[in-house]
Amino acid sequence: MQSSAEMITPVGSETLVKIRNLHYARGDRVIFDGVDLDIPRGKLTAIMGPSGTGKTTLLSLIGGQLAPDRGSIEVDGQQVQELGRTALYRLRRRMGMLFQSGALLTDLTVFDNVAFPLREHTDLPESMVRDLVLMKLQAVGLRGARDLQPSELSGGMARRVALARAIALDPMMIMYDEPFTGQDPISMGALVQLIRLLNDALGLTSIVVSHDVQETAAIADYIYVISGGKVIGQGTPDTLAKTDSARVQQFMQGLPDGPVPFHYPAPDYTEDLLDA
Amino acid sequence: MKQTKTMELMVGMLIAAGIAALFVLAMKVSNLGTFSAANSYTLTARFENIGGLKVRSPVTAGGVLVGRVSSIDYDNKRYEAVVAIGMDKAYDRFPDDTVASIYTAGLLGEQYIALDPGGSEEFLTDGSVIEFTAPALVLEKLIGKFLLNSAEKGSGP
Amino acid sequence: MALSRSITLRRIIRKTCWMLELIRGLGRSGFGFFETLGRFNLFLLKILVGIPAVLVRPRLLIAQLFSVGVLSLPIIVVSGVFVGMVLALQGYNTLVDFGAEESLGVVVALSIVRELGPVVTGLLFAGRAGSALTAEIGLMKATEQLAGMEMMAVDPIHRVIAPRFLAGFISMPLLAAMFSAVGIYGGYFVGVGLLGVDEGAYWSQMQSKVDLYNDVFNGVIKSVVFGFVATWIAVFEGYDTVPTSEGVGRSTTRSVVYAAFAVLGLDFVLTALMFGD
């Protein structure tokens, strides 16, 4: 077991997001049971874990869409759960979030989708909006698709447009919710590269939530593994691959049975069969 | 851009059509077009019994609508119903011996006031009182009278 | 032996438990009902707060007036014509027995202006525009568009819900007025054109019996109330939907059913208030 000092001070310099003793339950189901996380500025941090461990919920908590039951979430020195509406919205302008589905507005074209945050939050003249949108679309390689409707895009393209939209206001950080799920190898490769590239080129802080071990491990600077409402392992991809924790190993290598059992909890098999 | 223009045009037409429809309902369907309160003068008439007369019941002369009942009160000193009538300004030459009677339109229809002009040289003006009135005929009273009459005839010679 | 006894014991427990479950379920659904009711009303408050923001950006409102109002127009107008025609036909057959076919205009106009105009328009509006609103907003929620907006620091209630609500609120009285006007002309076409009622009698009887305030104005008030409530229900059901394709389908059905109940129930209440002396 690592010492607690090591637990909360990962590699890198300044921390952008600091989560302490996070408790969150939905109804009777406990999702987070004392989670401590640090997201360093300018790095690409991955949060991994099996499905249903509330990784997406964690992003909603950081974005202030949900409030924790207990504990604190600090983003850029501000306590998210204590912010008023105006302050929260001001903070959110500096955060980008990439949803699993892309969450493009279906009644707007690709161009208007990327222009949406600019038009909502700035009074820039239309010519400047156009330049900015085309720059962002160029960065994700979809400048030629500007007049398409979201329904005409493939899943990977939709995510890239959403990414262009997320960086439209030049945020300080971007949160990616399962960016690799359901992608063909080519668009997967494109996304993996794009996430790393944007992180380094724009000096962003990135949080990637994913359960795709290979792709995430390839680009992450630091990885947290969450399971059962707790952080069960953390480290750089290399150290995590060599960890001796059985649960982390099971997840990282994708073993069907192990500390996480194959069977859902059930009464005794023989008794269950006889009990008509 | 062209699409937006079409959309704006259609919405504009929707709103115009809606307001036009409201206008039709007000002018063509309702009584607003036929008679407006602003353009009227008031007469008063006292009746012993008004039957089923109501506020806004029609007031006619020779079958033509010339006004409407504007209010109904009861004078509990003289034990009479006091009916105020809003008359159309266009018909302001009723003699002061005009008779106001309450009739029923058809057998079961609603009741209205009919004005029968007399022969006086003086005309009714705003605020005048119609002196001569005939009360509403109440069906039960009529039947009662009729039965009484026939009973008297039967018990006679 | 021990095994079979433990099994019977479990069966007995299971049988007695269902009553407890029932009570618990009732309690839970009761709380659920009040919770939803509270959310429903708070939601309206949030919309109303967002309305000034819409008025500053009329472009959003115009787009919604188009999809809520203009697109509902065909069904409203066609239904209006047919309702008026049927009323004239039915009314004529009854009135002619009493020799009162001159009153056809009154019958048609009063039934449409007071009742059928606002109510049928309300029901059609809930079915055409309300269901579309619920499905659209529900789908936006299911595809994370609303959450995405929130994360872009844009309040979806201001940007998405309020323009739609306002558009429904404005459209409905206009549509109801058109339904009524068109219905009266439908009755005119059948009564005067086909059945030979005197044209002058049709209009003059109508004009002498239909009161601007008591009939026309009250009918308009009804349509305003129905439009308000039907749109409110539609946007709420969409916003409150369970974000799955099944959930959106269910919300859409619920939106139409609840709006229809609300329109009919409120019609009774409003009629009692307005026309009951």
XYZ file of C-alpha atoms in Angstrom:
710
model
C 0.000 0.000 0.000
C 1.259 3.455 -0.891
C 1.439 6.191 1.667
C -1.312 8.794 1.566
C 1.141 11.545 0.670
C 1.967 9.702 -2.523
C -1.705 9.015 -3.207
C -2.549 12.645 -3.691
C 0.572 14.015 -5.308
C 0.933 12.571 -8.763
C 3.625 13.536 -11.239
C 3.752 17.053 -12.515
C 3.524 20.510 -11.136
C 0.423 22.446 -10.253
C -2.927 20.759 -9.799
C -5.926 22.095 -11.664
C -8.606 19.850 -10.236
C -8.373 18.705 -6.668
C -10.928 16.203 -5.372
C -10.923 15.304 -1.708
C -12.939 12.665 0.138
C -15.694 12.627 -2.492
C -18.894 10.849 -1.499
C -21.800 10.531 -3.872
C -24.781 8.196 -3.878
C -27.664 7.907 -6.302
C -30.631 6.620 -4.318
C -29.397 3.603 -2.367
C -26.487 3.017 -4.690
C -23.166 4.367 -3.480
C -21.146 5.547 -6.444
C -18.215 7.281 -4.787
C -17.094 6.322 -1.330
C -14.194 8.618 -0.469
C -12.348 9.391 -3.679
C -9.215 11.566 -3.744
C -7.977 12.743 -7.138
C -5.559 15.322 -8.455
C -5.543 16.441 -12.057
C -2.274 18.208 -12.888
C -2.321 21.253 -15.142
C -1.225 20.754 -18.724
C -1.208 16.968 -18.515
C -3.447 14.282 -19.903
C -4.957 12.354 -17.034
C -7.025 9.248 -17.592
C -9.705 7.951 -15.278
C -10.381 4.314 -15.929
C -12.491 1.612 -14.486
C -15.144 -0.969 -15.303
C -18.530 0.136 -16.667
C -20.955 1.415 -14.072
C -18.319 2.771 -11.696
C -19.547 6.313 -12.232
C -16.732 7.684 -14.349
C -19.183 9.844 -16.282
C -20.759 10.913 -12.991
C -17.329 12.118 -11.911
C -17.156 14.435 -14.930
C -20.636 15.763 -14.156
C -19.479 16.448 -10.596
C -16.417 18.316 -11.818
C -18.603 20.316 -14.220
C -20.990 21.180 -11.400
C -23.987 19.477 -12.984
C -24.254 17.299 -9.899
C -23.421 18.153 -6.309
C -21.458 15.753 -4.108
C -22.998 14.418 -0.892
C -19.757 14.999 0.970
C -16.229 16.096 0.191
C -14.899 18.833 -2.011
C -14.174 19.424 -5.654
C -11.843 22.269 -6.437
C -11.310 23.468 -9.995
C -8.688 26.139 -10.561
C -8.919 27.141 -6.919
C -12.733 27.372 -6.820
C -14.992 25.064 -4.871
C -17.387 23.909 -7.587
C -20.239 22.847 -5.313
C -20.279 26.215 -3.556
C -20.395 28.379 -6.670
C -23.531 30.332 -7.507
C -25.111 30.030 -10.899
C -23.288 32.957 -12.490
C -19.896 31.949 -11.164
C -20.490 28.339 -12.167
C -21.400 29.366 -15.713
C -18.326 31.568 -15.867
C -16.195 28.603 -14.810
C -17.868 26.321 -17.347
C -16.908 28.652 -20.171
C -13.334 27.670 -19.416
C -14.139 23.962 -19.450
C -14.868 21.933 -22.524
C -16.648 18.634 -22.397
C -16.858 16.016 -25.068
C -19.885 13.814 -24.589
C -20.008 10.199 -25.614
C -22.521 10.920 -28.375
C -20.935 14.199 -29.375
C -24.106 16.020 -28.257
C -24.158 18.168 -31.376
C -27.273 20.279 -31.736
C -29.245 18.446 -34.383
C -30.973 21.498 -35.819
C -27.725 23.316 -36.621
C -25.100 22.621 -39.262
C -21.540 21.636 -38.388
C -20.444 25.239 -38.822
C -23.220 26.621 -36.615
C -22.533 23.992 -33.977
C -18.910 25.080 -33.666
C -19.990 28.720 -33.798
C -22.623 28.144 -31.097
C -20.487 28.875 -27.996
C -18.866 31.843 -29.744
C -22.214 33.357 -30.630
C -23.683 32.668 -27.201
C -20.827 34.057 -25.181
C -19.095 36.657 -27.289
C -20.137 39.626 -29.387
C -17.573 38.919 -32.073
C -18.462 40.103 -35.583
C -19.673 37.372 -37.902
C -16.500 37.488 -40.032
C -14.355 36.776 -37.002
C -16.658 33.987 -35.875
C -16.235 32.489 -39.321
C -12.444 32.631 -39.124
C -12.378 31.092 -35.669
C -14.787 28.307 -36.604
C -12.807 27.429 -39.705
C -9.599 27.365 -37.663
C -11.109 24.999 -35.141
C -12.582 22.793 -37.852
C -9.230 22.732 -39.616
C -7.621 21.531 -36.378
C -9.888 18.488 -36.331
C -9.643 18.009 -40.091
C -13.285 18.721 -40.904
C -13.147 22.148 -42.517
C -14.674 20.620 -45.632
C -17.668 19.268 -43.716
C -18.844 22.629 -42.432
C -22.169 22.615 -44.284
C -23.217 19.105 -43.311
C -26.000 18.378 -40.842
C -25.046 16.377 -37.737
C -27.206 13.512 -39.002
C -24.924 13.191 -42.038
C -21.795 12.636 -39.926
C -20.327 9.330 -38.822
C -19.857 8.777 -35.092
C -16.149 9.569 -35.256
C -16.699 12.719 -37.287
C -19.437 13.880 -34.901
C -16.995 13.525 -32.018
C -14.369 15.502 -33.875
C -16.875 18.289 -34.565
C -17.825 18.226 -30.896
C -14.145 18.492 -30.077
C -13.822 21.530 -32.334
C -16.803 23.030 -30.537
C -15.301 22.235 -27.128
C -12.094 24.147 -27.980
C -13.962 27.049 -29.619
C -13.671 29.263 -26.559
C -10.054 28.172 -25.874
C -10.803 26.487 -22.555
C -8.256 25.638 -19.890
C -9.353 22.020 -19.760
C -11.325 19.460 -21.698
C -13.118 16.442 -20.304
C -13.607 13.493 -22.605
C -16.397 11.064 -21.795
C -15.593 7.662 -23.308
C -14.129 9.127 -26.505
C -13.140 5.751 -27.965
C -16.316 3.754 -27.488
C -17.754 2.251 -30.649
C -15.171 3.648 -33.062
C -13.688 1.868 -36.034
C -9.887 1.558 -35.911
C -9.271 4.503 -38.244
C -11.408 7.070 -36.457
C -10.180 5.635 -33.160
C -6.614 6.292 -34.266
C -7.545 9.779 -35.404
C -9.188 10.583 -32.071
C -6.340 9.172 -29.991
C -3.843 11.286 -31.879
C -6.063 14.364 -31.841
C -6.584 14.278 -28.083
C -2.861 14.062 -27.414
C -2.046 16.660 -30.043
C -4.565 19.221 -28.808
C -3.407 18.717 -25.257
C 0.176 19.544 -26.162
C -0.442 22.170 -28.845
C -2.998 24.236 -26.933
C -1.496 23.646 -23.499
C -4.763 22.166 -22.301
C -5.442 20.021 -19.328
C -7.247 16.885 -20.425
C -9.269 14.399 -18.462
C -10.110 11.243 -20.370
C -12.673 8.894 -18.932
C -12.481 5.540 -20.627
C -12.410 1.804 -20.250
C -10.416 1.220 -23.426
C -7.153 0.266 -21.782
C -4.787 0.111 -24.790
C -5.741 3.421 -26.381
C -5.883 5.310 -23.132
C -2.631 3.928 -21.791
C -0.943 4.933 -25.042
C -1.586 8.656 -24.584
C -2.151 9.251 -20.864
C 0.441 10.881 -18.632
C -1.176 9.530 -15.512
C -3.933 7.026 -14.848
C -6.387 6.579 -12.007
C -8.278 3.295 -11.802
C -11.618 3.531 -10.018
C -13.704 0.588 -8.925
C -16.328 0.097 -6.249
C -16.417 3.809 -5.458
C -12.734 4.028 -4.589
C -9.464 4.687 -6.336
C -7.870 1.238 -6.475
C -4.742 2.142 -8.350
C -2.885 5.026 -9.877
C 0.346 5.812 -11.617
C 1.909 6.369 -14.995
C 0.914 3.769 -17.603
C 4.207 1.941 -17.121
C 4.062 1.693 -13.352
C 0.418 0.687 -13.474
C 1.198 -2.168 -15.883
C 3.653 -3.561 -13.341
C 1.474 -3.099 -10.253
C 0.889 -6.092 -8.045
C -2.736 -5.213 -7.171
C -4.880 -8.102 -8.430
C -7.885 -5.891 -9.155
C -5.889 -3.435 -11.210
C -4.240 -6.281 -13.092
C -7.599 -7.883 -13.825
C -8.876 -4.634 -15.304
C -5.740 -3.706 -17.220
C -5.463 -7.130 -18.812
C -9.155 -7.805 -19.238
C -9.423 -11.100 -17.333
C -12.991 -12.452 -17.123
C -12.716 -13.737 -13.544
C -10.737 -12.451 -10.596
C -11.396 -10.078 -7.701
C -14.334 -8.832 -9.752
C -16.305 -12.079 -9.973
C -17.794 -13.425 -13.171
C -21.085 -14.172 -11.431
C -23.468 -11.491 -10.263
C -24.193 -12.083 -6.535
C -26.883 -14.790 -6.284
C -28.189 -17.320 -3.772
C -26.758 -20.791 -3.781
C -27.126 -22.402 -7.197
C -28.555 -25.766 -6.025
C -31.034 -24.163 -3.681
C -32.117 -21.683 -6.341
C -32.879 -24.461 -8.821
C -34.921 -26.445 -6.292
C -36.840 -23.376 -5.161
C -39.694 -23.342 -7.634
C -30.655 32.668 -45.443
C -33.457 32.232 -47.950
C -34.917 29.566 -45.708
C -35.000 31.987 -42.782
C -36.799 34.555 -44.916
C -39.486 32.039 -45.917
C -39.896 31.074 -42.299
C -40.272 34.666 -41.183
C -42.797 35.262 -43.938
C -44.879 32.233 -42.937
C -44.839 33.225 -39.271
C -45.890 36.721 -40.207
C -48.757 35.304 -42.205
C -49.776 33.035 -39.321
C -50.014 35.964 -36.955
C -51.846 38.134 -39.485
C -54.317 35.329 -40.231
C -54.886 34.737 -36.527
C -55.619 38.379 -35.870
C -57.851 38.524 -38.948
C -59.775 35.530 -37.586
C -60.243 37.271 -34.251
C -61.459 40.307 -36.144
C -63.971 38.207 -38.084
C -65.245 36.698 -34.842
C -65.657 40.145 -33.340
C -67.191 41.966 -36.301
C -69.002 39.399 -38.366
C -70.075 36.806 -35.810
C -70.777 38.721 -32.651
C -73.083 41.629 -31.959
C -70.268 44.152 -31.939
C -70.838 45.048 -35.571
C -74.578 45.528 -35.218
C -74.830 47.598 -32.109
C -72.312 49.388 -29.997
C -72.992 50.851 -26.603
C -71.090 54.049 -27.310
C -73.547 55.055 -29.989
C -76.727 54.932 -27.951
C -79.126 56.818 -25.696
C -80.924 55.420 -22.680
C -84.630 55.049 -21.965
C -86.293 53.613 -18.886
C -89.503 51.621 -18.666
C -91.373 50.221 -15.662
C -93.089 46.879 -15.886
C -95.341 45.033 -13.502
C -93.766 41.779 -14.640
C -90.889 41.221 -17.016
C -91.156 37.426 -17.294
C -87.954 36.021 -18.768
C -86.461 39.294 -19.979
C -82.711 39.509 -19.526
C -79.926 42.029 -19.875
C -79.010 42.244 -23.565
C -82.457 41.072 -24.659
C -83.408 42.721 -27.945
C -85.656 45.768 -28.217
C -87.514 46.022 -31.508
C -89.848 48.363 -33.297
C -91.859 46.906 -36.105
C -89.657 43.795 -35.843
C -86.453 45.770 -36.399
C -83.750 45.689 -33.744
C -83.438 49.228 -32.388
C -81.804 48.648 -29.021
C -81.005 46.275 -26.190
C -81.881 45.950 -22.538
C -78.906 47.373 -20.673
C -79.927 46.773 -17.070
C -82.767 45.408 -14.968
C -83.574 46.514 -11.414
C -86.408 46.088 -8.981
C -87.986 49.129 -7.337
C -89.118 47.815 -3.959
C -91.157 50.917 -3.138
C -93.429 50.761 -6.139
C -93.024 47.003 -6.557
C -92.124 47.246 -10.195
C -89.308 46.102 -12.418
C -87.222 48.958 -13.824
C -85.693 48.193 -17.209
C -83.084 50.432 -18.805
C -82.852 50.269 -22.579
C -79.882 51.264 -24.691
C -81.332 52.653 -27.917
C -79.488 53.026 -31.179
C -78.878 56.727 -31.914
C -80.115 56.199 -35.454
C -83.648 55.698 -34.099
C -84.180 58.754 -31.942
C -87.657 59.830 -33.098
C -89.940 57.728 -30.921
C -92.972 59.727 -29.652
C -93.301 60.058 -25.869
C -96.547 58.044 -25.880
C -94.784 54.981 -27.276
C -95.972 51.695 -25.716
C -93.356 49.134 -24.609
C -94.648 45.562 -24.380
C -92.863 42.367 -23.533
C -93.470 39.577 -26.047
C -92.142 36.105 -26.602
C -90.466 35.165 -29.868
C -92.322 32.034 -30.957
C -93.989 29.764 -28.461
C -90.856 28.857 -26.513
C -88.474 31.552 -27.718
C -86.812 34.232 -25.689
C -88.578 37.403 -24.604
C -88.059 40.824 -26.079
C -89.436 44.338 -25.798
C -91.503 45.628 -28.688
C -92.015 49.382 -29.058
C -95.253 50.639 -30.623
C -94.963 54.349 -31.502
C -97.901 56.549 -30.585
C -98.974 59.802 -32.212
C -97.442 62.459 -29.964
C -95.427 65.341 -31.336
C -92.888 65.116 -28.474
C -90.015 62.639 -28.826
C -88.323 60.472 -26.220
C -84.783 61.648 -25.457
C -81.876 60.339 -23.413
C -83.089 59.569 -19.893
C -86.816 59.672 -20.718
C -89.243 57.236 -19.125
C -91.654 55.246 -21.292
C -94.980 55.761 -19.561
C -97.069 53.117 -21.213
C -95.990 49.529 -20.736
C -97.562 46.099 -21.002
C -96.115 43.360 -18.795
C -94.971 39.981 -19.965
C -97.640 37.343 -20.304
C -96.917 34.499 -17.935
C -98.097 31.225 -19.357
C -99.281 29.792 -16.034
C -101.414 32.882 -15.358
C -102.978 32.630 -18.801
C -103.801 28.970 -18.358
C -105.137 29.690 -14.857
C -107.405 32.437 -16.218
C -108.569 30.233 -19.054
C -109.431 27.386 -16.683
C -111.271 29.776 -14.347
C -113.272 31.155 -17.244
C -114.251 27.757 -18.567
C -115.151 26.605 -15.025
C -117.428 29.641 -14.580
C -119.043 28.948 -17.928
C -119.512 25.296 -17.017
C -121.132 26.063 -13.629
C -123.476 28.675 -15.233
C -126.819 27.855 -16.701
C -35.454 -32.256 5.191
C -33.852 -29.099 6.462
C -33.509 -27.876 2.933
C -37.192 -28.360 2.070
C -38.274 -26.691 5.311
C -36.192 -23.632 4.652
C -37.744 -23.467 1.185
C -41.326 -23.560 2.523
C -40.411 -20.939 5.076
C -39.097 -18.693 2.359
C -42.282 -19.145 0.353
C -44.414 -18.088 3.315
C -42.278 -15.038 3.872
C -42.525 -14.158 0.225
C -46.324 -14.408 0.342
C -46.743 -12.144 3.355
C -44.288 -9.676 1.974
C -46.341 -8.636 -1.031
C -48.756 -6.671 1.112
C -45.934 -4.796 2.724
C -44.534 -4.181 -0.728
C -47.893 -2.874 -1.884
C -48.118 -0.359 0.943
C -44.555 0.705 0.389
C -45.224 1.050 -3.319
C -48.296 3.185 -2.722
C -46.355 5.436 -0.400
C -43.526 5.741 -2.853
C -45.808 6.581 -5.777
C -47.617 9.129 -3.621
C -44.340 10.846 -2.848
C -43.392 10.496 -6.490
C -46.577 12.257 -7.527
C -46.028 15.260 -5.282
C -42.394 15.377 -6.241
C -43.308 15.527 -9.920
C -45.976 18.119 -9.241
C -43.434 20.266 -7.435
C -40.907 19.917 -10.230
C -43.642 20.721 -12.762
C -44.406 24.025 -11.062
C -40.820 25.002 -10.353
C -40.107 24.317 -14.002
C -42.704 26.900 -15.016
C -41.028 29.421 -12.754
C -37.684 28.803 -14.450
C -39.284 29.183 -17.884
C -40.920 32.459 -16.933
C -37.571 33.765 -15.707
C -36.108 32.824 -19.083
C -38.743 34.571 -21.183
C -37.185 38.071 -21.218
C -34.053 36.523 -22.731
C -36.176 35.168 -25.583
C -37.730 38.521 -26.347
C -34.258 39.968 -26.841
C -33.560 37.333 -29.495
C -36.735 37.124 -31.609
C -35.015 34.880 -34.145
C -35.278 31.913 -31.769
C -38.950 32.650 -31.210
C -39.712 32.950 -34.907
C -38.180 29.552 -35.643
C -40.391 28.020 -32.959
C -43.504 29.912 -34.045
C -42.914 28.333 -37.408
C -42.675 24.762 -36.172
C -45.345 25.092 -33.491
C -47.799 27.425 -35.209
C -47.408 27.345 -38.965
C -46.946 23.589 -39.143
C -50.097 23.033 -37.053
C -52.121 25.276 -39.313
C -53.224 22.741 -41.953
C -54.735 20.274 -39.491
C -56.426 23.056 -37.544
C -57.982 24.681 -40.611
C -59.125 21.412 -42.164
C -60.637 20.224 -38.884
C -62.315 23.582 -38.397
C -64.032 23.432 -41.778
C -65.265 19.894 -41.214
C -66.461 20.501 -37.660
C -68.430 23.527 -38.886
C -69.924 21.527 -41.755
C -70.963 18.628 -39.537
C -72.464 21.008 -36.971
C -74.541 22.682 -39.680
C -75.748 19.338 -40.998
C -76.659 17.977 -37.569
C -78.100 21.244 -36.344
C -80.228 21.681 -39.455
C -81.795 18.223 -39.118
C -82.838 18.949 -35.544
C -83.881 22.578 -36.023
C -85.991 21.904 -39.098
C -88.335 19.777 -36.983
C -89.160 22.861 -34.937
C -89.258 25.122 -37.925
C -86.318 26.988 -36.483
C -83.717 26.405 -39.176
C -83.179 30.176 -39.261
C -81.330 29.745 -35.972
C -78.713 27.523 -37.600
C -76.157 30.320 -37.588
C -76.608 30.775 -33.854
C -76.235 27.077 -33.140
C -73.095 26.743 -35.236
C -71.489 29.959 -34.014
C -72.214 29.476 -30.335
C -71.048 25.856 -30.214
C -67.863 26.701 -32.084
C -66.977 29.985 -30.450
C -67.724 28.881 -26.911
C -66.691 25.245 -26.901
C -65.500 23.424 -29.962
C -63.094 26.076 -31.176
C -60.934 26.225 -28.057
C -61.376 22.579 -27.030
C -60.858 20.845 -30.366
C -57.991 23.189 -31.194
C -56.521 22.429 -27.774
C -56.714 18.683 -28.355
C -55.335 18.892 -31.886
C -52.630 21.262 -30.693
C -51.606 18.811 -27.980
C -51.501 16.034 -30.541
C -49.668 17.889 -33.270
C -47.484 20.535 -31.656
C -47.321 19.225 -28.074
C -46.145 15.761 -29.019
C -43.584 17.207 -31.414
C -42.257 19.515 -28.691
C -41.984 16.690 -26.170
C -40.296 14.355 -28.615
C -37.851 17.013 -29.769
C -36.850 18.119 -26.290
C -36.780 14.527 -25.025
C -34.506 13.539 -27.872
C -32.247 16.504 -27.151
C -31.988 15.262 -23.593
C -31.409 11.640 -24.599
C -28.618 12.647 -26.968
C -26.991 14.789 -24.250
C -27.614 17.991 -26.205
C -29.162 19.658 -23.162
C -26.344 18.537 -20.874
C -23.876 19.639 -23.531
C -25.415 23.093 -23.602
C -25.232 23.294 -19.856
C -21.541 22.437 -19.998
C -21.088 25.167 -22.586
C -22.514 27.520 -19.950
C -25.741 27.999 -21.918
C -28.897 27.460 -19.909
C -31.071 25.049 -21.924
C -34.207 26.395 -20.239
C -33.473 29.821 -21.643
C -32.153 28.695 -24.999
C -34.386 25.696 -25.768
C -37.431 25.585 -23.506
C -38.497 29.213 -23.127
C -38.768 29.997 -26.875
C -40.813 26.861 -27.430
C -43.089 27.634 -24.521
C -43.652 31.186 -25.665
C -44.317 30.061 -29.226
C -46.966 27.610 -28.038
C -48.545 30.209 -25.822
C -48.777 32.708 -28.698
C -49.825 30.232 -31.387
C -52.692 28.527 -29.647
C -55.165 31.473 -29.385
C -54.430 32.409 -32.995
C -55.017 28.858 -34.147
C -58.226 28.608 -32.118
C -59.509 31.865 -33.605
C -58.786 30.553 -37.084
C -60.507 27.287 -36.270
C -63.607 29.168 -35.118
C -63.731 31.548 -38.065
C -63.160 28.809 -40.591
C -65.695 26.555 -38.842
C -68.410 29.209 -39.044
C -67.752 29.553 -42.767
C -67.867 25.742 -43.069
C -71.299 25.844 -41.425
C -72.281 28.661 -43.772
C -71.254 26.598 -46.771
C -73.385 23.614 -45.739
C -76.290 25.516 -44.198
C -76.722 28.298 -46.738
C -75.043 26.751 -49.753
C -76.339 23.191 -49.618
C -79.372 23.127 -47.313
C -80.885 26.426 -48.387
C -81.051 28.337 -45.107
C -81.567 32.023 -45.762
C -78.221 33.760 -45.895
C -79.413 36.886 -44.134
C -80.951 34.836 -41.326
C -77.760 32.825 -40.879
C -75.681 35.929 -40.218
C -78.221 38.227 -38.565
C -79.449 35.613 -36.083
C -75.842 34.839 -35.278
C -75.016 38.488 -34.782
C -78.005 39.119 -32.564
C -77.271 36.152 -30.269
C -73.490 35.900 -30.118
C -72.140 38.320 -27.576
C -68.691 39.778 -28.020
C -67.750 39.616 -24.381
C -69.647 36.584 -23.115
C -69.016 34.318 -26.056
C -66.136 35.433 -28.250
C -63.941 36.876 -25.561
C -64.496 33.990 -23.171
C -63.688 31.557 -25.953
C -60.423 33.368 -26.559
C -59.605 33.233 -22.848
C -60.180 29.495 -22.916
C -57.824 29.062 -25.824
C -55.157 31.132 -24.082
C -55.433 28.943 -20.971
C -55.382 25.714 -22.988
C -52.376 26.849 -24.985
C -50.513 27.768 -21.813
C -51.210 24.459 -20.100
C -50.747 22.186 -23.112
C -47.392 23.764 -23.971
C -46.303 23.727 -20.354
C -47.061 20.007 -20.105
C -45.359 19.298 -23.431
C -42.092 21.051 -22.609
C -42.048 19.642 -19.089
C -42.556 16.063 -20.253
C -39.775 16.542 -22.767
C -37.390 18.053 -20.251
C -38.246 15.492 -17.560
C -37.980 12.493 -19.851
C -35.997 9.382 -19.007
C -33.133 9.836 -21.462
C -33.591 6.669 -23.500
C -35.491 6.055 -26.718
C -38.127 4.189 -24.734
C -38.375 7.041 -22.255
C -38.868 9.603 -25.022
C -41.669 7.513 -26.516
C -43.373 7.220 -23.173
C -43.059 10.939 -22.427
C -44.556 11.797 -25.790
C -47.591 9.630 -25.117
C -47.900 11.048 -21.620
C -47.635 14.582 -22.919
C -50.613 14.108 -25.255
C -52.725 12.231 -22.696
C -52.089 14.684 -19.853
C -52.610 17.690 -22.092
C -55.920 16.258 -23.318
C -57.059 15.645 -19.732
C -55.969 19.130 -18.745
C -57.801 20.746 -21.657
C -61.048 18.885 -20.992
C -60.889 19.336 -17.228
C -60.062 23.009 -17.435
C -62.783 23.467 -20.031
C -65.322 22.299 -17.492
C -63.938 24.575 -14.796
C -63.732 27.585 -17.082
C -67.202 26.996 -18.490
C -68.620 26.805 -15.004
C -66.861 30.043 -14.077
C -67.817 31.931 -17.226
C -71.274 30.792 -18.186
C -72.707 29.585 -14.915
C -74.742 32.564 -13.643
